[in-house]
Structures are given as C-alpha cells and as structure tokens.
mmCIF file of C-alpha atoms in Angstrom:
data_model
loop_
_atom_site.group_PDB
_atom_site.id
_atom_site.type_symbol
_atom_site.label_atom_id
_atom_site.label_comp_id
_atom_site.label_asym_id
_atom_site.label_seq_id
_atom_site.Cartn_x
_atom_site.Cartn_y
_atom_site.Cartn_z
ATOM 1 C CA MET A 5 0.364 -0.069 -0.155
ATOM 2 C CA LYS A 6 2.760 2.416 0.873
ATOM 3 C CA ARG A 7 3.816 1.682 -2.712
ATOM 4 C CA ILE A 8 0.760 2.642 -3.982
ATOM 5 C CA LEU A 9 0.989 5.750 -2.571
ATOM 6 C CA THR A 10 4.111 6.616 -3.009
ATOM 7 C CA LEU A 11 4.099 5.632 -6.600
ATOM 8 C CA MET A 12 0.401 8.233 -7.115
ATOM 9 C CA ALA A 13 2.664 11.351 -5.227
ATOM 10 C CA LEU A 14 5.329 10.343 -7.915
ATOM 11 C CA LEU A 15 2.338 10.500 -11.127
ATOM 12 C CA LEU A 16 0.381 13.539 -9.439
ATOM 13 C CA ALA A 17 3.675 15.616 -8.881
ATOM 14 C CA SER A 18 5.235 14.609 -12.605
ATOM 15 C CA LEU A 19 1.609 15.440 -14.187
ATOM 16 C CA VAL A 20 0.827 18.323 -12.510
ATOM 17 C CA LEU A 21 4.500 19.403 -13.743
ATOM 18 C CA ALA A 22 4.411 18.319 -16.862
ATOM 19 C CA SER A 23 0.810 19.642 -17.831
ATOM 20 C CA CYS A 24 1.656 23.268 -16.522
ATOM 21 C CA GLY A 25 4.261 23.652 -19.783
ATOM 22 C CA ASN A 26 2.231 21.328 -21.791
ATOM 23 C CA MET A 27 -1.576 23.046 -22.854
ATOM 24 C CA SER A 28 -2.651 25.200 -25.463
ATOM 25 C CA ASN A 29 -6.123 26.766 -25.872
ATOM 26 C CA SER A 30 -7.447 23.635 -27.029
ATOM 27 C CA ASP A 31 -6.842 22.134 -23.434
ATOM 28 C CA LEU A 32 -9.227 25.107 -22.589
ATOM 29 C CA GLU A 33 -12.427 24.053 -21.393
ATOM 30 C CA GLU A 34 -15.600 26.416 -21.981
ATOM 31 C CA GLY A 35 -15.048 29.003 -19.256
ATOM 32 C CA GLY A 36 -11.549 28.717 -18.831
ATOM 33 C CA LYS A 37 -10.920 25.627 -16.645
ATOM 34 C CA SER A 38 -7.660 23.728 -17.989
ATOM 35 C CA LEU A 39 -7.349 20.322 -18.472
ATOM 36 C CA ALA A 40 -4.111 18.360 -17.341
ATOM 37 C CA THR A 41 -3.211 15.630 -19.282
ATOM 38 C CA PHE A 42 -2.038 11.976 -18.297
ATOM 39 C CA SER A 43 -1.061 8.499 -19.638
ATOM 40 C CA TYR A 44 -3.730 5.404 -18.812
ATOM 41 C CA ALA A 45 -1.580 3.033 -20.199
ATOM 42 C CA GLU A 46 1.402 4.407 -17.946
ATOM 43 C CA ASP A 47 -0.922 4.439 -14.746
ATOM 44 C CA VAL A 48 -2.521 0.779 -15.549
ATOM 45 C CA LEU A 49 0.891 -0.124 -15.651
ATOM 46 C CA LEU A 50 1.060 1.017 -12.188
ATOM 47 C CA TYR A 51 -1.565 -1.048 -10.603
ATOM 48 C CA GLN A 52 -1.212 -4.275 -12.951
ATOM 49 C CA ASP A 53 0.827 -5.594 -9.847
ATOM 50 C CA GLU A 54 -1.406 -4.552 -7.301
ATOM 51 C CA ASP A 55 -3.687 -6.592 -8.312
ATOM 52 C CA GLY A 56 -5.599 -8.298 -5.138
ATOM 53 C CA ASP A 57 -4.532 -5.115 -3.085
ATOM 54 C CA ASP A 58 -7.758 -3.086 -0.961
ATOM 55 C CA GLY A 59 -6.905 0.181 -3.042
ATOM 56 C CA VAL A 60 -7.358 -1.232 -6.582
ATOM 57 C CA ASN A 61 -10.709 -2.035 -7.685
ATOM 58 C CA PRO A 62 -10.569 -3.205 -11.388
ATOM 59 C CA TYR A 63 -14.166 -4.885 -11.332
ATOM 60 C CA SER A 64 -17.851 -4.173 -9.874
ATOM 61 C CA PHE A 65 -18.753 -0.894 -10.818
ATOM 62 C CA GLN A 66 -21.638 1.371 -10.795
ATOM 63 C CA ASN A 67 -20.476 3.297 -14.274
ATOM 64 C CA VAL A 68 -21.497 0.225 -16.548
ATOM 65 C CA ASP A 69 -23.923 1.863 -19.329
ATOM 66 C CA THR A 70 -22.702 4.147 -21.862
ATOM 67 C CA ALA A 71 -23.212 7.889 -21.666
ATOM 68 C CA PRO A 72 -20.681 9.712 -23.300
ATOM 69 C CA ILE A 73 -18.451 12.486 -21.555
ATOM 70 C CA ASP A 74 -18.722 15.488 -22.919
ATOM 71 C CA ASP A 75 -16.587 17.753 -20.889
ATOM 72 C CA GLN A 76 -14.800 18.165 -17.151
ATOM 73 C CA THR A 77 -18.192 18.627 -15.655
ATOM 74 C CA SER A 78 -20.101 15.708 -17.012
ATOM 75 C CA ALA A 79 -16.977 13.575 -16.293
ATOM 76 C CA VAL A 80 -16.556 14.683 -12.736
ATOM 77 C CA GLU A 81 -20.841 14.280 -12.210
ATOM 78 C CA ARG A 82 -20.639 10.609 -13.651
ATOM 79 C CA ALA A 83 -16.738 9.594 -11.986
ATOM 80 C CA ALA A 84 -18.919 10.712 -8.667
ATOM 81 C CA ASN A 85 -20.833 7.578 -8.660
ATOM 82 C CA GLU A 86 -17.815 5.250 -8.000
ATOM 83 C CA CYS A 87 -16.916 7.764 -5.091
ATOM 84 C CA THR A 88 -16.750 6.550 -2.187
ATOM 85 C CA ILE A 89 -15.238 8.428 0.608
ATOM 86 C CA SER A 90 -15.631 12.458 1.462
ATOM 87 C CA TYR A 91 -14.252 15.013 -0.868
ATOM 88 C CA ASN A 92 -14.214 19.348 -1.082
ATOM 89 C CA ALA A 93 -11.832 18.844 -4.197
ATOM 90 C CA THR A 94 -11.642 17.348 -7.571
ATOM 91 C CA SER A 95 -8.730 17.373 -10.236
ATOM 92 C CA GLU A 96 -9.536 15.868 -13.857
ATOM 93 C CA TYR A 97 -7.180 14.563 -16.351
ATOM 94 C CA TYR A 98 -7.958 13.242 -19.767
ATOM 95 C CA ASP A 99 -6.052 10.742 -22.126
ATOM 96 C CA SER A 100 -6.881 11.712 -25.725
ATOM 97 C CA ASP A 101 -4.446 8.784 -27.115
ATOM 98 C CA ALA A 102 -6.720 6.482 -25.388
ATOM 99 C CA ASP A 103 -10.302 8.165 -24.951
ATOM 100 C CA MET A 104 -9.668 7.764 -21.031
ATOM 101 C CA TRP A 105 -10.312 9.583 -18.349
ATOM 102 C CA ARG A 106 -8.895 9.758 -14.455
ATOM 103 C CA ILE A 107 -10.834 12.108 -11.583
ATOM 104 C CA ASP A 108 -9.239 12.441 -8.724
ATOM 105 C CA PHE A 109 -11.054 13.406 -5.264
ATOM 106 C CA PHE A 110 -9.482 14.485 -2.191
ATOM 107 C CA THR A 111 -10.317 16.696 0.561
ATOM 108 C CA LEU A 112 -7.847 20.092 0.516
ATOM 109 C CA GLU A 113 -8.071 22.180 3.901
ATOM 110 C CA GLN A 114 -6.061 25.228 4.289
ATOM 111 C CA SER A 115 -3.234 25.684 7.036
ATOM 112 C CA GLU A 116 -2.799 28.847 9.736
ATOM 113 C CA GLN A 117 -0.292 30.371 6.743
ATOM 114 C CA GLY A 118 -2.857 29.892 4.341
ATOM 115 C CA THR A 119 -1.413 27.533 1.876
ATOM 116 C CA LEU A 120 -3.570 24.053 0.805
ATOM 117 C CA ALA A 121 -2.762 21.079 1.187
ATOM 118 C CA ALA A 122 -4.718 17.636 0.312
ATOM 119 C CA VAL A 123 -5.462 15.718 3.246
ATOM 120 C CA GLY A 124 -6.628 12.146 4.332
ATOM 121 C CA ASN A 125 -8.081 9.720 1.504
ATOM 122 C CA ARG A 126 -7.856 10.252 -2.288
ATOM 123 C CA GLN A 127 -9.607 8.227 -4.799
ATOM 124 C CA SER A 128 -9.121 8.143 -8.592
ATOM 125 C CA VAL A 129 -11.985 6.955 -11.148
ATOM 126 C CA TYR A 130 -10.527 6.236 -14.744
ATOM 127 C CA MET A 131 -13.582 5.948 -17.476
ATOM 128 C CA SER A 132 -13.625 5.757 -20.859
ATOM 129 C CA GLY A 133 -14.962 8.630 -23.363
ATOM 130 C CA ASP A 134 -18.140 6.555 -22.960
ATOM 131 C CA GLY A 135 -18.522 7.339 -19.518
ATOM 132 C CA ILE A 136 -17.637 3.348 -18.500
ATOM 133 C CA THR A 137 -15.842 3.123 -15.270
ATOM 134 C CA GLN A 138 -12.612 0.984 -15.889
ATOM 135 C CA LEU A 139 -10.839 0.971 -13.112
ATOM 136 C CA VAL A 140 -11.229 2.733 -9.209
ATOM 137 C CA VAL A 141 -8.111 3.540 -6.839
ATOM 138 C CA TYR A 142 -8.305 4.191 -3.341
ATOM 139 C CA SER A 143 -5.351 5.320 -1.204
ATOM 140 C CA GLU A 144 -4.702 6.927 2.017
#
C-alpha cells in the first residue's frame, strides 16, 4: 500500500509539473478551465502488480452503461457515482490517445499560513470516453 501511495504522489507531482507547460488553447474547457493530461497506459502499469490490493478495484462498478462524457463537468458528475470517500476537491485529467478520463477525489484543507494541502484519503476513478468505469484506486 505504501508503494501505491508513493507512486501516486510521484505520478501526481509529475503530471502537475508536465501539464503546466503542456497546455494549449485546445486544452481549455469552456469557461477557461484547464484540462491536464495523463497516460492511462502508464497508470495501468502502476497498478497491474497490485491486483488483489484492497486499494485497487478493477471490477464491480456503478457506471456500466454508456453515457458519453462531453466535458470536465460531466466527467466529474459521472465519476462521483463511484466515489466512496468524503471530498471537497477534484482534479480532472484526460488521455486523448486512449479516450480515458481520470478524476481524482480528495480533501483540501487550509493551514494557518494560508496554504492548501491535500489531507486524508484520495480516490481516482478511471472512465472511458463513453462513461464506463474501468478502474477505481483508493489511497490514504
């Protein structure tokens, strides 16, 4: 489980850094919201050795019927059907090569110094562009 957490933290940090300089006008959703990218193939490789781990769920999902995802908002709404943790923030990622979405659910808290930090549990929901869940990963 610690391996998953470490890999998730490294992956999240690298994706955030990579997406900062890797965005164009086509990466902006209506209303100016940016859409970060990720590699579904790389994420799956992280979890293939973790099959059977309580934090990785490759089966038994709520989203099993087609409901095409048009934008970040519909992706978050659809992924929320799979979320089993309390959260007050999300991060949305899209892999255009695989037509896959990753929605991360987590809790942000503000410190006394005014900085925001993720605390507690995190859950990532992976869905195809047609809205069918492919994988759910839970980490602490």
